[in-house]
Amino acid sequence: MKRTSIPERLAGNRYVTDEDESHIHVDQDLARSTGTGKRIVAVCPAHVYTEEPDGTISVEYAACFECGACLAVAAPGALTWHYPRGGTGVQFREG
Amino acid sequence: MSEPTAATGPDVEPDFDVIVVGGGIAGCVTAYRLAQAGRSVVLIERGEAPGSKNLSGGVLYSRVLEQVFPDLLTSAPIERRITRNYVQFLNATSSVGIDYQDARLAEPVNAVTVLRARLDAWLAERCEEAGVFLMPGVRVDRVIREGGRVVGVRAGDDELRAHVVVAADGVNSFVAQEAGLREKPPTHHLAVGVKAVVRLDERTVAERFHLVGDEGAAYAIVGDCTLGVGGGGFLYTNRDSLSVGVVLRLDDLVKRGLRSTDVFDHFLGHRFIAPFLEGGEIAEYGSHLVAEGGLEMVGHIHTDGMVVVGDAAGLTLNTGLTVRGMDLAAASGIAAAKGIDEALTSGDTSEAGLAGYRRELFAGFAGKDMETYAKAPAFLERTRMYEEYGLLLGDVLHSVFDHDLTPRRHLSQVVRSELKRSPVRLRDLLSDGLAGVRAL
Ligand SMILES: Cc1cc2nc3c(=O)[nH]c(=O)nc-3n(C[C@H](O)[C@H](O)[C@H](O)COP(=O)(O)OP(=O)(O)OC[C@H]3O[C@@H](n4cnc5c(N)ncnc54)[C@H](O)[C@@H]3O)c2cc1C
């Protein structure tokens, strides 16, 4: 099977993006001091999180599968994460 | 007006007898059963449609759901009937498997593959036919508490009230957490499942897995598929696609500093896995958490005015050979509906009044299996399973099959010398073996 990149795979999924509001917020100071930043970059299967050259964590919330793995490995307070508003976010067609 | 009490709730006339939060298997079964019993039920689902947020490996042990929907196998969107189970120790360059095929698994049907976006939509449709009021596209934000008990839920600016609220909102269960029933689980009780559905044509699926008609195969894989991370891989056949993925225990994934996507790509590209996927195309790619804490994770599943079912109640079992959660979700839905119906009849929906749910759950196979496998999570945290044992098996078999012109030795000698070369000590093997047969 042809090896595809994560963005190529995401392009095959269906999303209804909430354009008004992100459901994810990173506390940059805590993310850095607790190591949460590197952990959430590593565990996220959708590559929602990227560590920028200056060490901050950028968030591509529209790609999220809403699994909650990031929240599970985050230190208290470093990540605010909840489900997106009803009817928005990823919409699996297979599951 | 009298003061609200834990038993009867507030005086305000509720909108429904029961509010079910979450249209997965647990929520749909609870709602369906209660509607059948003549109760007014609302089923609230945050996805556009039930199923659209849900992802599973896909092997449903179907007997329990057949109790609720006798026509499940003929009417529901079932992919294949599993008649072949393959247990595989996968190493980087070798692989040892047990191929278990059995006609008895087809008659009566034991397990089927499903795709949740389709199955859950079907279940919700059945709920509506039974009179359940379905509210898709609505996210419940929190429960409403009054007089020390749960009396309803809030979604945005809207409030809905009921005698009983059912948290069927899955593994993260923010609703049950917010109600104070559950805490955030520790990372060794959670695994992340990363999955792709790979489209292939129906004939190719049948040929590659030696299947006839709607027979199906389920591969449970351990070892190099996760690069040694606690967890495993799976490869399940659908009608014209494969469900392929890895389940990675979060504490171990973090400890090893690996990226979940690198592990997943390694698995898909593995020399013994890639040939199954050849020519296929990824139709969908996603992830979902798995509850891995076993009985320890179940904890409190009912309180005044509220019960918790399915993954939200920690009801998943990983026995190493099988991952079960969908059947337990269904069983908990059946037990909860019974407990709630009795509580409504008696007029006592306090914690004591709803205790019938817990009793019912632990009187049946689901609760009993949670107890039987209570030691499985700790056993599966033993690390040798994910690397050393597969290699040891491979090396023993290599010595048996590799006729390199050295004189042959008896199997007992081969095993002894391979064990000596392996980092596994005899003591480990005996200890793990004993723990394994006791825990699993
Ligand atoms: C990778 C993987 C492989 C698995 N393999 C298997 C397998 O082969 N066999 C098996 O039996 N089990 C398997 N499981 C486990 C199984 O998928 C779960 O146990 C099962 O889905 C639990 O069903 P549920 O109804 O309790 O929860 P879910 O299916 O998670 O349903 C919860 C529902 O609640 C909704 N919801 C959540 N929060 C809110 C809110 N605030 N407001 C409104 N709605 C909300 C969600 O959108 C969802 O529809 C696997 C799991 C994973 C992740």
Coordinates of C-alpha atoms and ligand atoms in Angstrom, one line a residue:
Chain A
M1 CA 0.0 0.0 0.0
K2 CA 1.3 3.5 -0.9
R3 CA 2.6 5.2 2.2
T4 CA 0.7 8.4 2.8
S5 CA 1.4 11.4 5.1
I6 CA -0.9 12.2 8.0
P7 CA -2.4 15.3 6.2
E8 CA -3.1 13.1 3.2
R9 CA -5.0 10.6 5.4
L10 CA -6.9 13.4 7.2
A11 CA -8.1 14.7 3.8
G12 CA -10.0 11.4 3.4
N13 CA -11.9 12.0 6.7
R14 CA -15.1 14.1 7.0
Y15 CA -15.0 17.1 9.3
V16 CA -17.4 19.8 10.2
T17 CA -15.2 22.5 11.5
D18 CA -16.4 25.0 14.2
E19 CA -15.0 28.1 12.6
D20 CA -15.8 30.3 15.6
E21 CA -14.2 28.4 18.5
S22 CA -11.3 26.1 19.1
H23 CA -11.9 23.3 21.7
I24 CA -8.2 23.2 22.6
H25 CA -6.0 25.6 24.5
V26 CA -2.4 25.2 25.5
D27 CA -0.9 27.0 28.4
Q28 CA 2.5 27.6 26.8
D29 CA 4.4 28.2 30.0
L30 CA 3.1 25.1 31.7
A31 CA 3.4 23.0 28.6
R32 CA 7.1 23.8 28.5
S33 CA 7.9 23.5 32.2
T34 CA 6.0 20.2 32.7
G35 CA 7.0 18.5 29.5
T36 CA 3.4 18.4 28.4
G37 CA 4.2 20.0 25.1
K38 CA 6.5 17.3 23.9
R39 CA 4.2 14.6 25.2
I40 CA 1.1 15.8 23.4
V41 CA 3.1 16.2 20.1
A42 CA 4.2 12.6 20.5
V43 CA 0.9 10.9 21.4
C44 CA -1.6 12.7 19.1
P45 CA -2.4 10.4 16.1
A46 CA -3.7 13.4 14.1
H47 CA -0.7 15.6 14.5
V48 CA -2.8 18.4 15.9
Y49 CA 0.2 19.7 17.9
T50 CA 3.5 21.0 16.5
E51 CA 6.4 22.2 18.4
E52 CA 7.6 25.5 16.7
P53 CA 11.2 26.5 16.5
D54 CA 10.7 28.9 19.4
G55 CA 9.4 26.0 21.6
T56 CA 5.8 27.0 21.6
I57 CA 3.1 24.5 20.7
S58 CA 0.8 25.3 17.9
V59 CA -2.6 23.7 17.6
E60 CA -4.4 22.6 14.4
Y61 CA -7.7 21.9 16.2
A62 CA -9.6 21.2 13.1
A63 CA -7.7 17.9 12.6
C64 CA -8.7 16.5 16.0
F65 CA -10.2 13.0 16.3
E66 CA -11.4 13.9 19.8
C67 CA -9.9 10.9 21.4
G68 CA -8.5 12.6 24.5
A69 CA -5.1 11.0 24.5
C70 CA -3.5 14.4 24.8
L71 CA -5.5 15.3 27.9
A72 CA -4.7 12.0 29.5
V73 CA -0.9 12.7 29.3
A74 CA -1.1 16.4 30.0
A75 CA 0.0 17.9 33.4
P76 CA -2.9 19.6 35.3
G77 CA -3.6 23.0 33.9
A78 CA -1.2 22.7 30.9
L79 CA -4.0 21.8 28.4
T80 CA -7.6 22.8 28.3
W81 CA -9.4 20.3 26.1
H82 CA -13.1 19.5 25.8
Y83 CA -15.3 18.1 23.1
P84 CA -16.2 20.6 20.3
R85 CA -19.7 22.0 20.1
G86 CA -22.5 19.5 19.2
G87 CA -22.5 18.6 15.5
T88 CA -19.0 19.9 14.8
G89 CA -15.6 18.2 14.6
V90 CA -14.7 14.8 13.1
Q91 CA -17.6 12.8 11.7
F92 CA -16.6 9.2 11.1
R93 CA -18.2 7.4 8.2
E94 CA -16.7 4.1 9.0
G95 CA -15.6 4.0 12.6
Chain B
M1 CA -44.2 22.7 47.9
S2 CA -42.2 20.0 49.7
E3 CA -38.4 20.0 49.7
P4 CA -36.8 17.8 47.0
T5 CA -35.5 14.5 48.4
A6 CA -32.8 12.1 47.1
A7 CA -35.4 9.5 46.4
T8 CA -37.9 11.4 44.4
G9 CA -36.0 14.4 43.1
P10 CA -37.4 17.9 42.7
D11 CA -41.0 18.8 42.4
V12 CA -40.6 20.4 39.0
E13 CA -42.3 18.0 36.6
P14 CA -39.4 16.4 34.6
D15 CA -39.4 16.6 30.8
F16 CA -38.6 12.8 30.5
D17 CA -38.4 9.8 32.7
V18 CA -34.9 9.2 31.6
I19 CA -32.1 11.2 29.8
V20 CA -29.4 9.1 28.2
V21 CA -26.3 11.0 27.3
G22 CA -24.4 9.3 24.4
G23 CA -25.7 7.4 21.4
G24 CA -23.1 4.6 21.4
I25 CA -23.9 1.0 22.1
A26 CA -24.4 1.4 25.8
G27 CA -26.6 4.5 25.4
C28 CA -28.7 3.0 22.6
V29 CA -29.4 -0.3 24.4
T30 CA -30.3 1.5 27.6
A31 CA -32.7 3.9 25.8
Y32 CA -34.2 1.2 23.6
R33 CA -35.0 -1.1 26.6
L34 CA -36.5 1.7 28.6
A35 CA -38.7 2.8 25.7
Q36 CA -39.8 -0.8 25.3
A37 CA -40.8 -0.8 29.0
G38 CA -43.0 2.3 28.2
R39 CA -40.7 5.0 29.7
S40 CA -40.3 8.3 28.1
V41 CA -36.6 8.6 27.0
V42 CA -34.5 11.2 25.3
L43 CA -31.2 10.2 23.8
I44 CA -28.7 13.0 23.4
E45 CA -25.7 12.6 21.0
R46 CA -23.0 15.2 20.3
G47 CA -22.2 13.8 16.9
E48 CA -24.0 14.9 13.7
A49 CA -25.6 11.5 13.9
P50 CA -25.1 8.6 16.3
G51 CA -21.9 6.7 15.4
S52 CA -20.2 9.6 13.8
K53 CA -17.8 10.0 16.8
N54 CA -17.3 6.4 17.5
L55 CA -14.5 4.1 16.5
S56 CA -13.7 0.6 17.6
G57 CA -11.5 -2.3 16.4
G58 CA -14.7 -3.9 15.3
V59 CA -15.1 -7.5 16.6
L60 CA -18.5 -7.6 18.4
Y61 CA -19.3 -10.7 20.5
S62 CA -22.8 -10.5 19.3
R63 CA -24.9 -12.8 21.4
V64 CA -25.8 -10.2 24.0
L65 CA -26.9 -7.6 21.5
E66 CA -29.0 -10.3 19.8
Q67 CA -30.9 -10.6 23.1
V68 CA -32.0 -7.0 22.6
F69 CA -32.4 -7.1 18.8
P70 CA -33.2 -10.7 17.8
D71 CA -32.9 -9.7 14.1
L72 CA -29.4 -8.2 14.6
L73 CA -27.6 -10.7 12.3
T74 CA -30.0 -10.3 9.4
S75 CA -31.0 -6.6 9.7
A76 CA -28.1 -4.7 11.2
P77 CA -25.1 -3.6 9.1
I78 CA -22.9 -6.5 10.0
E79 CA -19.6 -6.9 8.0
R80 CA -18.5 -10.5 8.5
R81 CA -19.0 -13.5 10.8
I82 CA -15.7 -14.3 12.5
T83 CA -14.8 -18.0 12.1
R84 CA -11.0 -17.5 12.1
N85 CA -8.9 -16.2 15.0
Y86 CA -5.2 -15.7 14.5
V87 CA -3.0 -15.0 17.5
Q88 CA 0.3 -13.7 16.3
F89 CA 3.7 -13.0 18.0
L90 CA 5.3 -10.6 15.6
N91 CA 9.0 -9.9 15.6
A92 CA 11.0 -7.7 13.2
T93 CA 12.0 -10.6 11.0
S94 CA 10.0 -13.6 12.2
S95 CA 6.5 -14.3 13.3
V96 CA 4.8 -17.1 15.2
G97 CA 1.1 -17.6 15.2
I98 CA -1.7 -19.8 16.2
D99 CA -4.4 -20.1 13.5
Y100 CA -7.7 -21.1 15.0
Q101 CA -10.5 -21.8 12.5
D102 CA -13.7 -23.5 13.7
A103 CA -17.0 -24.1 11.9
R104 CA -18.6 -24.0 15.3
L105 CA -17.9 -20.3 15.5
A106 CA -20.3 -19.8 12.6
E107 CA -23.2 -21.8 14.0
P108 CA -24.5 -20.2 16.1
V109 CA -22.7 -17.0 15.3
N110 CA -20.3 -15.9 18.0
A111 CA -18.7 -12.7 16.8
V112 CA -19.1 -10.3 13.9
T113 CA -17.1 -7.4 12.6
V114 CA -18.9 -4.0 12.6
L115 CA -18.1 -0.4 11.6
R116 CA -19.5 1.8 14.3
A117 CA -20.6 4.7 12.2
R118 CA -23.0 2.3 10.5
L119 CA -23.9 0.1 13.5
D120 CA -24.7 2.9 15.9
A121 CA -26.8 4.7 13.3
W122 CA -28.9 1.5 12.9
L123 CA -29.2 1.1 16.7
A124 CA -30.4 4.7 17.0
E125 CA -33.0 4.2 14.3
R126 CA -34.3 1.2 16.2
C127 CA -34.5 3.4 19.3
E128 CA -36.6 6.0 17.4
E129 CA -38.9 3.3 16.2
A130 CA -39.4 2.2 19.8
G131 CA -40.3 5.8 20.8
V132 CA -37.0 7.2 22.0
F133 CA -36.7 11.0 21.3
L134 CA -33.3 11.4 19.6
M135 CA -31.4 14.6 19.8
P136 CA -28.3 14.4 17.6
G137 CA -25.8 17.2 17.3
V138 CA -26.2 18.3 20.9
R139 CA -23.3 18.2 23.4
V140 CA -24.3 17.9 27.1
D141 CA -22.1 20.3 29.1
R142 CA -22.9 19.2 32.6
V143 CA -25.4 17.6 34.9
I144 CA -27.8 19.7 37.0
R145 CA -27.8 19.0 40.7
E146 CA -30.5 19.9 43.1
G147 CA -31.0 18.8 46.7
G148 CA -27.9 16.7 46.5
R149 CA -29.0 14.7 43.5
V150 CA -28.8 14.7 39.8
V151 CA -32.0 16.1 38.2
G152 CA -31.1 16.7 34.6
V153 CA -28.5 18.0 32.2
R154 CA -27.5 21.3 30.6
A155 CA -26.5 21.7 27.0
G156 CA -25.7 25.3 26.1
D157 CA -28.6 27.4 27.3
D158 CA -31.0 24.5 27.4
E159 CA -31.9 22.5 30.4
L160 CA -33.6 19.1 30.4
R161 CA -34.9 17.4 33.5
A162 CA -35.6 13.7 34.2
H163 CA -36.0 11.3 37.1
V164 CA -32.7 9.5 36.0
V165 CA -29.7 10.6 33.9
V166 CA -27.7 7.9 32.2
A167 CA -24.0 8.8 31.5
A168 CA -23.3 6.6 28.4
D169 CA -20.7 9.1 27.1
G170 CA -17.8 6.8 26.5
V171 CA -14.3 6.4 27.9
N172 CA -13.6 10.1 28.6
S173 CA -16.9 10.5 30.4
F174 CA -16.7 14.1 31.2
V175 CA -20.4 13.9 32.4
A176 CA -19.7 11.3 35.1
Q177 CA -16.5 13.1 36.0
E178 CA -18.2 16.4 36.3
A179 CA -20.9 14.8 38.5
G180 CA -18.2 13.7 40.8
L181 CA -18.7 10.0 40.2
R182 CA -15.4 9.3 38.5
E183 CA -11.9 10.7 38.5
K184 CA -9.5 11.2 35.6
P185 CA -8.1 7.7 35.0
P186 CA -4.3 7.2 35.4
T187 CA -2.4 6.8 32.1
H188 CA -1.7 3.1 32.7
H189 CA -5.4 2.5 32.7
L190 CA -5.7 4.1 29.2
A191 CA -4.5 3.2 25.8
V192 CA -4.8 5.1 22.5
G193 CA -6.1 3.1 19.6
V194 CA -4.9 4.3 16.2
K195 CA -6.8 2.8 13.3
A196 CA -7.3 2.9 9.6
V197 CA -10.0 1.4 7.5
V198 CA -8.3 0.1 4.3
R199 CA -10.5 -0.4 1.3
L200 CA -10.0 -3.5 -0.8
D201 CA -12.4 -5.4 -3.0
E202 CA -14.5 -8.1 -1.5
R203 CA -12.8 -10.9 -3.4
T204 CA -9.3 -9.8 -2.4
V205 CA -10.3 -9.8 1.3
A206 CA -11.7 -13.4 1.0
E207 CA -8.6 -14.6 -0.9
R208 CA -6.0 -13.1 1.4
F209 CA -7.6 -14.4 4.5
H210 CA -8.9 -17.8 3.2
L211 CA -12.6 -16.9 3.7
V212 CA -15.7 -18.2 2.0
G213 CA -18.9 -16.1 1.8
D214 CA -19.4 -13.8 4.7
E215 CA -16.8 -15.5 6.9
G216 CA -14.3 -13.3 8.6
A217 CA -10.9 -13.3 10.3
A218 CA -9.6 -11.5 13.3
Y219 CA -5.8 -11.2 13.9
A220 CA -4.7 -10.3 17.4
I221 CA -1.0 -9.3 17.2
V222 CA 1.6 -8.7 19.9
G223 CA 5.3 -7.6 19.8
D224 CA 7.0 -5.6 17.1
C225 CA 3.7 -4.3 15.8
T226 CA 3.9 -1.8 18.7
L227 CA 7.7 -1.5 18.7
G228 CA 7.5 -3.2 22.1
V229 CA 5.0 -0.7 23.6
G230 CA 2.5 -2.4 25.9
G231 CA -0.6 -3.1 23.8
G232 CA -0.9 -4.8 20.5
G233 CA -2.1 -4.7 16.9
F234 CA -5.2 -5.9 15.2
L235 CA -6.3 -6.7 11.7
Y236 CA -9.9 -7.5 11.2
T237 CA -11.8 -8.2 8.0
N238 CA -14.8 -6.3 6.9
R239 CA -16.8 -7.1 3.8
D240 CA -14.7 -5.0 1.4
S241 CA -12.2 -3.4 3.8
L242 CA -9.8 -4.2 6.6
S243 CA -9.8 -2.6 10.1
V244 CA -6.1 -2.3 11.0
G245 CA -4.6 -0.6 14.0
V246 CA -2.6 -0.5 17.1
V247 CA -3.5 -0.1 20.8
L248 CA -0.8 1.6 22.8
R249 CA -0.8 1.9 26.6
L250 CA -0.3 5.6 27.3
D251 CA 2.1 5.3 30.2
D252 CA 4.4 3.0 28.2
L253 CA 4.1 5.1 25.0
V254 CA 5.2 8.2 26.9
K255 CA 7.9 6.3 28.8
R256 CA 9.5 5.1 25.5
G257 CA 9.2 8.5 23.9
L258 CA 7.7 7.2 20.7
R259 CA 5.3 8.9 18.4
S260 CA 2.0 7.1 18.1
T261 CA 2.0 7.7 14.3
D262 CA 5.5 6.3 13.9
V263 CA 4.4 3.1 15.7
F264 CA 1.2 2.9 13.5
D265 CA 3.2 3.4 10.3
H266 CA 5.8 0.8 11.4
F267 CA 2.9 -1.7 11.8
L268 CA 1.3 -0.9 8.5
G269 CA 4.7 -1.3 6.7
H270 CA 5.8 -4.4 8.6
R271 CA 7.0 -7.1 6.2
F272 CA 4.4 -9.6 7.5
I273 CA 1.5 -7.1 7.6
A274 CA 2.0 -5.0 4.5
P275 CA 1.2 -7.8 2.0
F276 CA -2.4 -8.0 3.5
L277 CA -2.9 -4.3 2.7
E278 CA -1.2 -4.2 -0.7
G279 CA -3.3 -2.4 -3.3
G280 CA -5.6 -1.0 -0.7
E281 CA -6.5 2.6 0.1
I282 CA -7.0 4.3 3.4
A283 CA -10.7 5.2 3.4
E284 CA -10.6 6.6 6.9
Y285 CA -8.0 7.2 9.6
G286 CA -8.9 7.9 13.3
S287 CA -8.2 7.3 16.9
H288 CA -10.0 6.6 20.2
L289 CA -9.1 5.8 23.7
V290 CA -9.5 2.3 25.2
A291 CA -10.3 1.8 28.9
E292 CA -7.7 -0.7 30.2
G293 CA -8.1 -0.6 33.9
G294 CA -10.4 -3.6 34.2
L295 CA -12.4 -4.1 37.4
E296 CA -10.4 -1.5 39.3
M297 CA -11.6 1.2 36.9
V298 CA -15.3 0.4 37.3
G299 CA -15.7 2.0 40.7
H300 CA -19.0 4.0 41.4
I301 CA -21.5 3.4 38.7
H302 CA -24.6 4.9 40.3
T303 CA -25.6 7.8 42.5
D304 CA -28.7 9.7 43.4
G305 CA -30.5 10.2 40.1
M306 CA -27.8 8.9 37.8
V307 CA -26.2 5.7 36.5
V308 CA -23.1 5.2 34.3
V309 CA -22.9 2.5 31.6
G310 CA -20.4 1.2 29.0
D311 CA -17.0 2.6 28.6
A312 CA -18.0 5.5 30.8
A313 CA -18.2 3.0 33.6
G314 CA -14.8 1.5 32.6
L315 CA -16.4 -1.6 31.3
T316 CA -13.8 -2.9 28.8
L317 CA -11.7 -6.1 29.0
N318 CA -8.4 -6.6 27.4
T319 CA -7.4 -10.2 27.9
G320 CA -4.4 -10.1 25.6
L321 CA -6.2 -12.3 23.1
T322 CA -9.5 -10.3 22.8
V323 CA -10.5 -6.7 23.4
R324 CA -14.1 -6.6 24.6
G325 CA -16.1 -3.5 25.3
M326 CA -19.0 -3.4 22.9
D327 CA -20.6 -6.6 24.4
L328 CA -20.1 -5.2 27.9
A329 CA -21.6 -1.9 26.8
A330 CA -24.7 -3.8 25.7
A331 CA -24.8 -5.9 28.8
S332 CA -24.6 -2.8 31.0
G333 CA -27.3 -1.1 29.0
I334 CA -29.6 -4.1 29.6
A335 CA -28.8 -4.1 33.4
A336 CA -29.2 -0.3 33.7
A337 CA -32.6 -0.3 31.9
K338 CA -33.8 -3.0 34.3
G339 CA -32.5 -1.2 37.4
I340 CA -33.9 2.1 36.3
D341 CA -37.3 0.7 35.3
E342 CA -37.6 -0.9 38.8
A343 CA -36.5 2.3 40.5
L344 CA -39.1 4.3 38.5
T345 CA -41.8 1.8 39.4
S346 CA -40.9 2.0 43.1
G347 CA -40.7 5.8 43.0
D348 CA -37.2 5.7 44.5
T349 CA -34.5 6.9 42.1
S350 CA -31.9 7.6 44.9
E351 CA -28.6 5.7 44.9
A352 CA -30.3 3.0 47.0
G353 CA -33.2 2.8 44.6
L354 CA -30.9 2.5 41.6
A355 CA -28.7 -0.2 43.2
G356 CA -30.6 -2.8 41.2
Y357 CA -28.4 -1.8 38.2
R358 CA -25.2 -2.8 39.9
R359 CA -26.7 -6.0 41.3
E360 CA -28.0 -7.0 37.8
L361 CA -24.7 -6.2 36.1
F362 CA -22.6 -8.3 38.5
A363 CA -25.1 -11.1 38.5
G364 CA -24.6 -11.5 34.7
F365 CA -21.6 -12.4 32.6
A366 CA -20.4 -8.9 32.1
G367 CA -19.8 -8.1 35.8
K368 CA -18.6 -11.7 36.4
D369 CA -16.1 -11.4 33.6
M370 CA -14.8 -8.1 35.0
E371 CA -14.2 -10.0 38.2
T372 CA -12.6 -13.0 36.6
Y373 CA -10.1 -10.8 34.7
A374 CA -9.5 -8.5 37.5
K375 CA -5.8 -9.4 37.4
A376 CA -5.4 -9.1 33.7
P377 CA -4.4 -5.4 33.5
A378 CA -1.5 -5.9 36.0
F379 CA -0.4 -9.1 34.1
L380 CA -0.4 -7.2 30.8
E381 CA 1.9 -4.6 32.3
R382 CA 4.6 -7.2 32.5
T383 CA 6.9 -6.1 29.7
R384 CA 8.3 -9.4 28.4
M385 CA 5.1 -10.2 26.5
Y386 CA 5.8 -7.3 24.1
E387 CA 9.2 -8.3 23.0
E388 CA 11.2 -11.2 24.5
Y389 CA 8.7 -14.0 24.3
G390 CA 8.0 -13.6 20.6
L391 CA 11.7 -13.5 19.9
L392 CA 12.2 -16.6 22.1
L393 CA 9.5 -18.5 20.2
G394 CA 10.9 -17.4 16.9
D395 CA 14.4 -18.5 17.9
V396 CA 13.3 -21.9 19.1
L397 CA 11.4 -22.6 15.9
H398 CA 14.3 -21.3 13.8
S399 CA 16.6 -23.9 15.5
V400 CA 14.0 -26.6 14.7
F401 CA 13.5 -25.7 11.1
D402 CA 16.9 -24.3 10.1
H403 CA 18.7 -27.4 8.8
D404 CA 22.1 -26.0 8.8
L405 CA 23.8 -29.4 8.7
T406 CA 24.6 -29.3 12.4
P407 CA 23.4 -32.5 14.1
R408 CA 19.8 -32.2 15.3
R409 CA 19.1 -31.9 19.0
H410 CA 16.0 -32.8 21.0
L411 CA 13.4 -30.1 21.5
S412 CA 14.1 -29.9 25.2
Q413 CA 17.8 -29.1 24.5
V414 CA 16.9 -26.6 21.9
V415 CA 14.6 -24.8 24.3
R416 CA 17.2 -24.8 27.1
S417 CA 19.9 -23.4 24.9
E418 CA 17.6 -20.7 23.4
L419 CA 16.5 -19.7 26.8
K420 CA 20.1 -19.4 27.9
R421 CA 20.7 -17.0 25.0
S422 CA 17.6 -15.0 25.6
P423 CA 17.4 -12.3 28.3
V424 CA 14.4 -14.2 29.6
R425 CA 15.3 -16.2 32.7
L426 CA 13.6 -19.5 33.5
R427 CA 12.3 -17.8 36.7
D428 CA 10.6 -15.1 34.6
L429 CA 9.1 -17.6 32.3
L430 CA 7.6 -19.6 35.2
S431 CA 6.4 -16.5 37.1
D432 CA 4.8 -15.0 33.9
G433 CA 3.3 -18.3 32.9
L434 CA 1.8 -18.9 36.3
A435 CA 0.5 -15.3 36.5
G436 CA -0.8 -15.6 33.0
V437 CA -2.9 -18.7 33.4
R438 CA -4.3 -17.2 36.6
A439 CA -5.0 -13.7 35.3
L440 CA -6.4 -14.6 31.9
Ligands
LIG1 C1 -9.0 0.8 18.8 C2 -10.1 0.2 19.6 C3 -10.4 -1.2 19.3 C4 -11.4 -1.8 20.0 N1 -11.7 -3.1 19.7 C5 -12.8 -3.6 20.2 C6 -13.3 -4.9 19.7 O1 -12.7 -5.5 18.8 N2 -14.4 -5.4 20.3 C7 -15.1 -4.8 21.3 O2 -16.1 -5.4 21.8 N3 -14.6 -3.6 21.8 C8 -13.6 -3.0 21.2 N4 -13.2 -1.8 21.7 C9 -13.9 -1.1 22.8 C10 -15.3 -0.6 22.3 O3 -15.1 0.2 21.2 C11 -15.9 0.2 23.4 O4 -15.9 -0.5 24.6 C12 -17.3 0.6 23.1 O5 -17.4 1.5 22.0 C13 -18.0 1.3 24.2 O6 -19.3 1.7 23.9 P1 -20.0 2.9 24.6 O7 -21.4 3.0 24.1 O8 -19.9 2.7 26.1 O9 -19.2 4.2 24.3 P2 -18.9 5.0 23.0 O10 -19.1 4.0 21.8 O11 -17.7 5.7 23.1 O12 -20.2 6.0 22.9 C14 -20.2 7.2 23.6 C15 -21.2 8.1 23.0 O13 -21.4 9.3 23.8 C16 -21.3 10.4 23.0 N5 -21.0 11.5 23.9 C17 -19.9 11.7 24.6 N6 -19.9 12.8 25.3 C18 -21.1 13.4 25.0 C19 -21.7 14.6 25.5 N7 -21.1 15.4 26.4 N8 -22.9 14.9 25.0 C20 -23.5 14.1 24.1 N9 -23.0 13.0 23.6 C21 -21.8 12.6 24.1 C22 -20.3 10.1 21.9 O14 -20.3 10.9 20.8 C23 -20.6 8.6 21.6 O15 -21.6 8.5 20.7 C24 -12.2 -1.1 21.0 C25 -11.9 0.2 21.2 C26 -10.9 0.9 20.5 C27 -10.6 2.3 20.7

